[in-house]
Coordinates of C-alpha atoms in Angstrom, one line a residue:
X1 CA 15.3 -22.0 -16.7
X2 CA 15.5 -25.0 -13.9
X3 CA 18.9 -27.1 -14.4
X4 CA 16.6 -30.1 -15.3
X5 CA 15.1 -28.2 -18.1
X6 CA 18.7 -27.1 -19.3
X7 CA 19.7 -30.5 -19.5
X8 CA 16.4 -31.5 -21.2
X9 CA 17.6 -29.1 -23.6
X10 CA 20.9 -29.6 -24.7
X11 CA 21.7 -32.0 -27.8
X12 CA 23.9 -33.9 -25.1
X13 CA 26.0 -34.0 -22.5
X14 CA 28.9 -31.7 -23.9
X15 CA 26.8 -28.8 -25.1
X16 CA 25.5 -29.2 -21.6
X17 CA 28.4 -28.9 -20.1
X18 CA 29.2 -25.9 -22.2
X19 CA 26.3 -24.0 -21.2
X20 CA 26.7 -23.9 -17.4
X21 CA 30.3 -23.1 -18.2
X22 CA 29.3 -20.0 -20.2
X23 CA 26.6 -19.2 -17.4
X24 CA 29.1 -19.3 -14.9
X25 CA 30.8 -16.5 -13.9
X26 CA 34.3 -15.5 -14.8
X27 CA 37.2 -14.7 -12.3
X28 CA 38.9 -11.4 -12.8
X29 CA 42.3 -13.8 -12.3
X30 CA 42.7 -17.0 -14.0
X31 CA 43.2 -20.6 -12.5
X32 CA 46.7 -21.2 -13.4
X33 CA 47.7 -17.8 -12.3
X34 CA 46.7 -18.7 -8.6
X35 CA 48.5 -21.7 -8.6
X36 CA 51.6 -19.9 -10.0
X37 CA 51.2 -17.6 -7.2
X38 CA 50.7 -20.2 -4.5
X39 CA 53.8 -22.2 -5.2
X40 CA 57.2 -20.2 -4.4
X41 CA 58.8 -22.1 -6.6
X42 CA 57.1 -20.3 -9.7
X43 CA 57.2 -16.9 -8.7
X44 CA 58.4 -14.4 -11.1
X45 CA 61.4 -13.7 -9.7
X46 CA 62.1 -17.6 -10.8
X47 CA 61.3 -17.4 -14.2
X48 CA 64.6 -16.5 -16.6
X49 CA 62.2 -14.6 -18.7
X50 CA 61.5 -11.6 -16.1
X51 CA 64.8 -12.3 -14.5
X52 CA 67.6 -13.2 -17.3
X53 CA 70.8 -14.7 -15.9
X54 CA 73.2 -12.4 -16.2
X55 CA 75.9 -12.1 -19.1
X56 CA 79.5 -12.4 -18.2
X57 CA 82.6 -12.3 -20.6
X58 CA 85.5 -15.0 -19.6
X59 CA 88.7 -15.0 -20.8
X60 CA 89.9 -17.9 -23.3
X61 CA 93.5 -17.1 -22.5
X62 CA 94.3 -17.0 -26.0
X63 CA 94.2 -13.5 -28.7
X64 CA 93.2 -12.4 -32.0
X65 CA 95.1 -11.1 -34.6
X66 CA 95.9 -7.5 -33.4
X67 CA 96.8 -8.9 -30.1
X68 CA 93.6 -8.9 -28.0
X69 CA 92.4 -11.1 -25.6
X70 CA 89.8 -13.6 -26.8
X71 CA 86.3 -13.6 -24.9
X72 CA 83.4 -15.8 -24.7
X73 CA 80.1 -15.4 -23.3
X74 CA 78.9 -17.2 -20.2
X75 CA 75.5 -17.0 -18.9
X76 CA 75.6 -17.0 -15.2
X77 CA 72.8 -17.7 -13.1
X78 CA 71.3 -14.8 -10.8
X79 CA 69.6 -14.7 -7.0
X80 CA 66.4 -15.9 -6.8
X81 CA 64.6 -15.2 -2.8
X82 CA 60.9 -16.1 -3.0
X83 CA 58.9 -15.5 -0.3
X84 CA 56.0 -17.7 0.6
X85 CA 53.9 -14.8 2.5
X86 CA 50.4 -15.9 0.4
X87 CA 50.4 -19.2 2.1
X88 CA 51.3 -17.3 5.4
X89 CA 48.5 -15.4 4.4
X90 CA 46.0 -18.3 3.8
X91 CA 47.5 -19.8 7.0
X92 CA 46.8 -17.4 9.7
X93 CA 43.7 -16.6 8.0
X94 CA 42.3 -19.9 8.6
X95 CA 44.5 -20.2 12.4
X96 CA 42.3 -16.9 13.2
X97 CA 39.2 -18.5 11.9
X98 CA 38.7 -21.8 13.0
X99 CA 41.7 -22.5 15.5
X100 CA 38.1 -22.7 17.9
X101 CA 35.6 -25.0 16.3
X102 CA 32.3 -23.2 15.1
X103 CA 29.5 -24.3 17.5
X104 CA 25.6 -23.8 16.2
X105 CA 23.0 -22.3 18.4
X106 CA 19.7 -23.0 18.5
X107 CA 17.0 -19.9 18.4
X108 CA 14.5 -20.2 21.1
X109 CA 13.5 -23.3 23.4
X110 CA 13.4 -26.8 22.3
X111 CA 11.5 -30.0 23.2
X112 CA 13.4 -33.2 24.5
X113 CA 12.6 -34.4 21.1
X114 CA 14.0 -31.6 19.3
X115 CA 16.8 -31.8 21.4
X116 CA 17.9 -35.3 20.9
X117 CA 17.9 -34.2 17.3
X118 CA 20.7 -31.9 17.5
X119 CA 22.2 -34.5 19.5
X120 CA 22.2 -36.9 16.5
X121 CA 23.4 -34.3 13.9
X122 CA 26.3 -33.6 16.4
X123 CA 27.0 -37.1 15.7
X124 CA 27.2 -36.7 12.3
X125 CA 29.8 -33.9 12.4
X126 CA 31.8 -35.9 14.6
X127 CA 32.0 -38.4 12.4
X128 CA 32.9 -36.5 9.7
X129 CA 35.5 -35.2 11.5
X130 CA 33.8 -31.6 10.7
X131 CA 36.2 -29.6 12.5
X132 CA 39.3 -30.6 10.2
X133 CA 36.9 -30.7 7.3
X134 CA 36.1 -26.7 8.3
X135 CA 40.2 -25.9 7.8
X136 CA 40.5 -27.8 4.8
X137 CA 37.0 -26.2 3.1
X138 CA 38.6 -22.8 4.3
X139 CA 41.8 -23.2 3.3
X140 CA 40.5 -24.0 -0.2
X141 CA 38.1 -21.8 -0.6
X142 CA 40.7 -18.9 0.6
X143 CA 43.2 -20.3 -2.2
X144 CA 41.4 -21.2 -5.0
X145 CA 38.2 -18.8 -4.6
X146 CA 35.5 -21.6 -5.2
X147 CA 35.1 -25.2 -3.3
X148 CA 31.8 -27.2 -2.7
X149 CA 30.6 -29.9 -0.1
X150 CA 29.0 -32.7 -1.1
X151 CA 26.5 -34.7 0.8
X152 CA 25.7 -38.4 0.4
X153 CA 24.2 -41.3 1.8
X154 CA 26.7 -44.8 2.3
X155 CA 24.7 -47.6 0.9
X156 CA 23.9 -50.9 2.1
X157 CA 25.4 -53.8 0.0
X158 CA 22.1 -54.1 -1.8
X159 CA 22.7 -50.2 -2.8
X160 CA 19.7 -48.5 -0.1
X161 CA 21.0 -46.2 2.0
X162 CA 22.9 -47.4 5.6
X163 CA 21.5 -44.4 7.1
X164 CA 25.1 -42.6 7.5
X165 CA 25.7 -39.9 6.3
X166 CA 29.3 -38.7 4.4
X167 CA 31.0 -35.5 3.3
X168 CA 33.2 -35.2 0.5
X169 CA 35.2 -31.6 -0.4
X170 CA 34.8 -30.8 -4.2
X171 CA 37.8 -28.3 -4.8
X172 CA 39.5 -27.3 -8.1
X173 CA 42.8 -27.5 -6.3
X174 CA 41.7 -31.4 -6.4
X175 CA 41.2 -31.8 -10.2
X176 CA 37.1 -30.6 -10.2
X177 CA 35.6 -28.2 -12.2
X178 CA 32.6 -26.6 -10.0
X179 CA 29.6 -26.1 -12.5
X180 CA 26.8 -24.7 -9.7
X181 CA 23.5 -23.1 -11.7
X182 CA 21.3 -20.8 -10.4
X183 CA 17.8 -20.1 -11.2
X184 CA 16.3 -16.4 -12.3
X185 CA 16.2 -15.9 -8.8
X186 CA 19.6 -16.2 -8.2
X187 CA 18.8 -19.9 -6.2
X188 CA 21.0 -22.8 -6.5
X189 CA 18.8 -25.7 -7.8
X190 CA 21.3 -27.7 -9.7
X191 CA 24.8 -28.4 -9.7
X192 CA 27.3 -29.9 -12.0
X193 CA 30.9 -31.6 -11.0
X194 CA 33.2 -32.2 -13.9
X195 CA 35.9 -34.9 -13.2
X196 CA 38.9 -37.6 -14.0
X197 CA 38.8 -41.3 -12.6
X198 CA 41.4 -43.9 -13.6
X199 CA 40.7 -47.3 -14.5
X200 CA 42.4 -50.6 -13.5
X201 CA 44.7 -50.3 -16.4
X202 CA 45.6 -46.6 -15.4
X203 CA 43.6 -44.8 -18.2
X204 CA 41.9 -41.5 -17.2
X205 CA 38.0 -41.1 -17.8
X206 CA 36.4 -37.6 -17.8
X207 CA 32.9 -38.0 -15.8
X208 CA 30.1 -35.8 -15.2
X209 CA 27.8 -36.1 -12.3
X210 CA 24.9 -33.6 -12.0
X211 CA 23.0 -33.1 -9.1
X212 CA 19.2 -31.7 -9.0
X213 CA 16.9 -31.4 -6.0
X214 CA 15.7 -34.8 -6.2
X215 CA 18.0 -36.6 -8.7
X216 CA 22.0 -37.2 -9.6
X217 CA 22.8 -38.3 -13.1
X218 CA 26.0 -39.7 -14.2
X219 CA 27.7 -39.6 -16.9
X220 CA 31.7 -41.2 -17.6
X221 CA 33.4 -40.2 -21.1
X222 CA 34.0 -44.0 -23.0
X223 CA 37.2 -44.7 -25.0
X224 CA 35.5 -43.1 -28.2
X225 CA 35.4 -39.7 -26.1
X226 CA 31.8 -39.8 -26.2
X227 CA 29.7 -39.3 -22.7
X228 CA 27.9 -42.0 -21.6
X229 CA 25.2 -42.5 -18.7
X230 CA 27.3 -44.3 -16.0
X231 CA 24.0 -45.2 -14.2
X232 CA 20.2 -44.8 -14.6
X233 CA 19.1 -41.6 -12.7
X234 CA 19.0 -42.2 -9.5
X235 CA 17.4 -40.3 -6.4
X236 CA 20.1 -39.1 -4.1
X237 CA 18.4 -39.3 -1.0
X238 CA 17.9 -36.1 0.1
X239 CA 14.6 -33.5 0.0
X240 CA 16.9 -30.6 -1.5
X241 CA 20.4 -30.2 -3.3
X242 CA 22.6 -32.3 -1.1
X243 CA 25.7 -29.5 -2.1
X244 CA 26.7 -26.1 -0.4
X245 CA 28.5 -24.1 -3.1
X246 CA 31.6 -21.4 -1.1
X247 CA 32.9 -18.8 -3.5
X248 CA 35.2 -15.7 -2.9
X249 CA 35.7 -13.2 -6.1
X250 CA 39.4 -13.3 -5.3
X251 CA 42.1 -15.1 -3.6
X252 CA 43.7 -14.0 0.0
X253 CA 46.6 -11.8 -1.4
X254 CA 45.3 -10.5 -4.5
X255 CA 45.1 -6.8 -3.0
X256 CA 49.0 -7.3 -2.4
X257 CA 50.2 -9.4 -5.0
X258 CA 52.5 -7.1 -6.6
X259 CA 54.1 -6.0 -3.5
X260 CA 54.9 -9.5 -2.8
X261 CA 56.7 -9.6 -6.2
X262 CA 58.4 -6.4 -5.2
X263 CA 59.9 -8.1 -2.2
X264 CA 61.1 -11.0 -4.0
X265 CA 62.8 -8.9 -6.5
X266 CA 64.3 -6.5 -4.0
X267 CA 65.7 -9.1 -1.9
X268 CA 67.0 -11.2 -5.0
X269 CA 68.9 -7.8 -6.1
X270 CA 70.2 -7.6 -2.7
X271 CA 71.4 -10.9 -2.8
X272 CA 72.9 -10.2 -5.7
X273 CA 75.2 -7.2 -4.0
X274 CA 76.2 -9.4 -1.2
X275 CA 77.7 -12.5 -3.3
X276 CA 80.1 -9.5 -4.6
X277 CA 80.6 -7.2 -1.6
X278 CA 79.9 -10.1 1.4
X279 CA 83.5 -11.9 0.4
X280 CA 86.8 -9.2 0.2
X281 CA 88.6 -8.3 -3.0
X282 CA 91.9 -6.4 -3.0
X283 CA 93.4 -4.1 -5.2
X284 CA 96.5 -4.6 -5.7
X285 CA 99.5 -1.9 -7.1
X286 CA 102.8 -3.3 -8.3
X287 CA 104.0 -7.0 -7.4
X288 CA 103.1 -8.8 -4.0
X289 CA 106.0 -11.7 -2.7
X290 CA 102.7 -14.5 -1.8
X291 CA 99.7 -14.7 -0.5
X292 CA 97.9 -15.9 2.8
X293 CA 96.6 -19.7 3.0
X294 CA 93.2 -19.8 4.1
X295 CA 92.7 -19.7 8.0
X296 CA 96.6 -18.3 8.3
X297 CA 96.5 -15.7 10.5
X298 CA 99.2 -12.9 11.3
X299 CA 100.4 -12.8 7.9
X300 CA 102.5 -10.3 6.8
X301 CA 102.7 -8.7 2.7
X302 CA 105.8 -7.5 1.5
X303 CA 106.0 -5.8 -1.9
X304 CA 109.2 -7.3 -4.4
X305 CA 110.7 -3.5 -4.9
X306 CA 108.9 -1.3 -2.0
X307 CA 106.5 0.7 -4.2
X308 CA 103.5 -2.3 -4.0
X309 CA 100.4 -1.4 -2.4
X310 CA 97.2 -3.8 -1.7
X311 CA 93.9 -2.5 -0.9
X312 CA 90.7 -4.4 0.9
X313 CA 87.2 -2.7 -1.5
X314 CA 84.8 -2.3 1.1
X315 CA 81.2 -1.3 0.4
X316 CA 81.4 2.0 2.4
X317 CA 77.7 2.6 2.4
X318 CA 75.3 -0.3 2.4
X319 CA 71.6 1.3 0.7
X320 CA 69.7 1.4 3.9
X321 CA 67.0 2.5 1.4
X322 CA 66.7 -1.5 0.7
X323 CA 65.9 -2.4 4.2
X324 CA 63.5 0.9 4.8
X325 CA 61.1 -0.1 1.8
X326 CA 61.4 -3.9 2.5
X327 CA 59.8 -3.0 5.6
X328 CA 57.0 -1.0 4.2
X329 CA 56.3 -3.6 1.7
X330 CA 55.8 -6.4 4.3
X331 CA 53.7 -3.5 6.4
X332 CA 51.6 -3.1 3.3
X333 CA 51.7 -6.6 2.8
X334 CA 50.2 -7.6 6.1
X335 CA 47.7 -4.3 6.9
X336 CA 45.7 -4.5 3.6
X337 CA 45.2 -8.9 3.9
X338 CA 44.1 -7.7 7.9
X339 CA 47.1 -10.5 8.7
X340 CA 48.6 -9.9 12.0
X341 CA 52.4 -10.2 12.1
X342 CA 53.0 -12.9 14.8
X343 CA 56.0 -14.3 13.9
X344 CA 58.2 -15.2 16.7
X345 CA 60.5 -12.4 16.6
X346 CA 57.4 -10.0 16.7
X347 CA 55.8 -11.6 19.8
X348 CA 58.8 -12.3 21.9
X349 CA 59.0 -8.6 22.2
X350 CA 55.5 -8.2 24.2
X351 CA 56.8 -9.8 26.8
X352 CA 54.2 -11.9 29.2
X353 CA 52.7 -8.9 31.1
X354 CA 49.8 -7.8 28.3
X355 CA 47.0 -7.4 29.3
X356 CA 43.9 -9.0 27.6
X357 CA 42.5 -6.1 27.1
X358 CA 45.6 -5.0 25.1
X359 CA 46.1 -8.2 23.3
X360 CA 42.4 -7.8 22.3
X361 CA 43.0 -4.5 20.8
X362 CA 46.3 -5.8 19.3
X363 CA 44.1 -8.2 17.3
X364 CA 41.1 -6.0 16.2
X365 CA 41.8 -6.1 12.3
X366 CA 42.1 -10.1 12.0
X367 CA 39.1 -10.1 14.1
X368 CA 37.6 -7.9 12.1
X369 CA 38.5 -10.1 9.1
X370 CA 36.9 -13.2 10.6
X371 CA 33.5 -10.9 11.1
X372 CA 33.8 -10.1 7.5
X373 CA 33.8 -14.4 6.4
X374 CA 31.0 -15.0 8.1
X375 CA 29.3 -13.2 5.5
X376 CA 29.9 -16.3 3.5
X377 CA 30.3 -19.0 5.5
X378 CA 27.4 -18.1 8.1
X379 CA 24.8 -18.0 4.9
X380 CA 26.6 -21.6 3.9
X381 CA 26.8 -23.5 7.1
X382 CA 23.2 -22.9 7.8
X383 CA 22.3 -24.2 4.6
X384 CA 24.6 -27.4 5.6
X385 CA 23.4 -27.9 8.8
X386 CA 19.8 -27.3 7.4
X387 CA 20.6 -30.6 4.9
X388 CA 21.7 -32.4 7.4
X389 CA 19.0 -31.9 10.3
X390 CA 16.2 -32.6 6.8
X391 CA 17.9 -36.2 6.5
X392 CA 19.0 -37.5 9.5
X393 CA 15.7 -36.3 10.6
X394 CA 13.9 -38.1 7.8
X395 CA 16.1 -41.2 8.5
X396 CA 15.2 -41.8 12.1
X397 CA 12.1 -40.7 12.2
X398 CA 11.3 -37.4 13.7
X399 CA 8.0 -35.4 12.9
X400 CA 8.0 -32.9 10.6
X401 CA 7.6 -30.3 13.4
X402 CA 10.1 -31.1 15.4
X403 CA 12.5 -30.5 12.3
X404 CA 10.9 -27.8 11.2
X405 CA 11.5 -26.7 14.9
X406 CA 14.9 -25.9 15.0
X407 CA 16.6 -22.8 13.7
X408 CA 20.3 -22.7 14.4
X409 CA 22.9 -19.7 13.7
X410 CA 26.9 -20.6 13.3
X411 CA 29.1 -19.4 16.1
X412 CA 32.2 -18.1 14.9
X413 CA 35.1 -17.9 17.5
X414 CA 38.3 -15.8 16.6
X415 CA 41.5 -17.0 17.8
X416 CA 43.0 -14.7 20.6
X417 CA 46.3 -15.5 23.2
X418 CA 44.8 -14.7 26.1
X419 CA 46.1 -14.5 29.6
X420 CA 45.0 -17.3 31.4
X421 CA 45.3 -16.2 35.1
X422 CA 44.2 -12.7 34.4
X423 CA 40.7 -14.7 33.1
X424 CA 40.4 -17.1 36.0
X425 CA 40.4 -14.1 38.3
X426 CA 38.3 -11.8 36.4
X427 CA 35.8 -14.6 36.3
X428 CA 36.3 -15.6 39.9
X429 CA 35.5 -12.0 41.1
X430 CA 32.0 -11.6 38.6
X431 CA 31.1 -14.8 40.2
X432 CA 31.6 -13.6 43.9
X433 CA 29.9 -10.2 43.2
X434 CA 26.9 -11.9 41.4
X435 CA 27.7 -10.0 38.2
X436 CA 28.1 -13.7 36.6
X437 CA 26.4 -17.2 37.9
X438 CA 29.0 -19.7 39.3
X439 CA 27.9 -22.1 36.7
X440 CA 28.5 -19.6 33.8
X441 CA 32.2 -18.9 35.5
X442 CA 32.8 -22.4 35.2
X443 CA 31.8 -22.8 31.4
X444 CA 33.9 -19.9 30.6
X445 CA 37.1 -21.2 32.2
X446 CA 39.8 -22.2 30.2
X447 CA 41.0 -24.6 32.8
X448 CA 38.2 -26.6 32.6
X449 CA 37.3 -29.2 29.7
X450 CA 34.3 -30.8 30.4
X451 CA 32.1 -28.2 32.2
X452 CA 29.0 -30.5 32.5
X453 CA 30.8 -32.7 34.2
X454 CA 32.8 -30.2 36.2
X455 CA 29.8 -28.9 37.9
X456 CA 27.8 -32.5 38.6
X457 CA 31.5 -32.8 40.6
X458 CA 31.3 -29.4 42.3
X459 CA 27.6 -29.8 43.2
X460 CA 28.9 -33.5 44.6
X461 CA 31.5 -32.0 46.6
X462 CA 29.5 -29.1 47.9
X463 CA 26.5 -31.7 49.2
X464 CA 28.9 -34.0 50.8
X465 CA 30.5 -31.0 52.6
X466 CA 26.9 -30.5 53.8
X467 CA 26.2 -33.7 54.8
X468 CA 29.2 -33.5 57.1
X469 CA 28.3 -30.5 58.8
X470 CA 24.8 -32.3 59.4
X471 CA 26.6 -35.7 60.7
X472 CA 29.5 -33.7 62.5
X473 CA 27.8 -30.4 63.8
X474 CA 30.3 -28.3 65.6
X475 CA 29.7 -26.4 68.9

């Protein structure tokens, strides 16, 4: 069943709404749980229901009636160390990802025509500020398992299209509810967004929109509760769904999410140990004359009869078991989410003399990592560049072959520190041994920013050297 003939369907919008909900599939890990996880500052090690505060009895100075001391119960609050390593996680997942912007290749040869197509859809990205749009999409996607992009056309004042194009990210960690349907093929040919606006008098209005191949329907929830068209179905513009749908099965750090809380609750404990062993106590025998004002130094006890005695208690032996299984448990932590440890302690110890080869090495399990995405993203930013090369195509006017024509494959670039002079001279000598073409050197060298432009100046430079030699021949 298409996602028109669904809604055809259904008594109304609700039971609609229910439907793709029910079709969707679950995640083993629900919503809320993610965001828990995400934010440090509801970890379980912050909650007083896994971790109580602790029960202490104080004295009331005063006694019962056999003579003992009076107590009273004070609840006293424990450590609590949370350690943010899922959005460390997320972070250097998307640094290693896209800290080099994705490029798209075109397979084969292409016309001028074709050519001055991919020139315009460029333009496009560009003006979407693609590039940023990429980290943000990621970093969704890596947090909250699910995000969409959605395509549309700016209208004129008169409400036809401007012929610019816009992106807008659809995320749940934004307030929407992703309601994608797939045919019995397992194709995407409809998809459902499920929303809150606010009105000028700051009342919030659920709204549905619903997206089909050809057509969007609207529909906002009235103050009775009941869902109303916003609009009359409109054509959105576009020659297939306008929306590329991302999802993951499970957040960055679910294979190591309860070895984070380990680490919180093993750090809080130690904290714990230090507030009473990191300040002295004394044990004191018989009477003491005074004791020393803070900062005095070279003070001196004396007992009132001789016999006192005053003791500093000193944690003789500190659990270096602590330390050794915190430092498996961030191993773990970082080996099984293939995150590389480059914290600045970590680095400053590898000195500058790697090697690239080395570093390259150093960084095969993030790369490997990246590999592994493209699975997903590769298969969903050809299906975005394929929407928008149909309409900006369509708007300005290119034939149907030269569209049809091109047949492009994302370019993923993982992140890598490399060692700049050690590349300059590797590509100097394949250059001067004609392993590598000068002009492919200069493409290839970090130095160099524009390298169109680079070698219209080096071919300059080269043919006014040669016209010298002609005007100023020496003997």
């Amino acid at each position: 069943m298409t996602i028109e003939e669904l809604l055809q369907s259904s008594s109304n919008i609700v039971s609609f709404r229910e439907k793709l909900r029910n079709k969707k599939r679950a995640f083993s890990v629900p919503f809320d749980d993610v965001l828990n996880q995400i934010d440090p500052m509801k970890h379980d090690v912050m909650k007083t229901s896994i971790r109580p505060k602790k029960q202490v009895k104080i004295p009331t100075g005063k006694t019962d009636a056999n003579g003992k001391p009076i107590l009273r119960i004070k609840y006293q609050d424990v450590a609590r160390v949370t350690v943010p390593l899922q959005r460390i996680i997320v972070e250097r997942t998307v640094g290693f990802f896209l800290s080099k912007p994705i490029d798209y290749k075109a397979e084969g040869l292409l016309d001028e025509s074709a050519q001055k197509l991919m020139t315009d859809i460029k333009k496009v990205f560009r003006q979407n500020k693609i590039d940023y749009f990429d980290k943000n999409l990621c970093r969704k996607v890596f947090i909250g398992r699910e995000a969409a992009e959605l395509w549309y056309h700016v209208p004129n004042a008169d409400g036809r299209p401007s012929g610019q194009l816009k992106v807008k990210l659809l995320s749940p960690l934004m307030g929407d509810e992703l309601l994608p349907h797939f045919d019995e093929y397992d194709r995407m040919d409809g998809f459902a967004r499920n929303y809150k606006t606010q009105d000028e008098d700051g009342r919030w209005h659920s709204q549905i929109d619903i997206y089909t191949e050809r057509m969007v329907y609207k529909y906002v929830q009235n103050d009775n509760g009941d869902f109303i068209e916003n609009a009359t179905p409109t054509p959105h513009g576009f020659d297939r769904l306008p929306v590329v749908y991302y999802r993951q099965e499970e957040s960055e750090w679910a294979s190591v999410q309860k070895n984070i809380d380990r680490i919180e609750f093993l750090l809080s404990s130690w904290a714990d140990t230090n507030d009473y062993y990191g300040s002295p106590s004394y044990f004191v025998k018989g009477k003491i004359n005074g004791f020393a004002e803070k900062g005095e130094t070279g003070k001196v006890y004396q007992s009132s009869d001789g016999s006192g005695e005053m003791k500093v208690l000193s944690w003789d032996s500190s659990p270096t078991s602590i330390s050794g299984e915190l430092a498996h448990l961030f191993n773990i932590v970082f080996s099984y989410t293939q995150t590389p440890d480059v914290s600045f302690e970590t680095m400053k110890t590898l000195g500058n003399n790697t090697s690239g080869a080395a570093i390259r090495l150093m960084f095969t399990d993030p790369h490997m990592k990246v590999r592994m995405k493209e699975e997903l993203f590769g298969e969903m930013l050809t299906r975005r560049y394929n929407i928008v090369k149909s309409a900006i195509g369509t708007l300005n006017g290119y034939k149907s072959a030269t569209i049809d024509s091109i047949d492009i494959e994302p370019v993923f670039y993982p992140y890598i520190p490399e060692n700049m002079l050690e590349t300059i001279n590797m590509l100097k000598s394949a250059s001067q041994s004609s392993i590598m073409s000068q002009e492919s050197a200069i493409r290839q060298n970090p130095l160099v920013d524009n390298p169109e432009e680079e070698i219209k100046n080096i071919v300059a430079a080269q043919q006014a050297a040669m016209m010298a030699d002609l005007l100023n021949p020496t003997e």
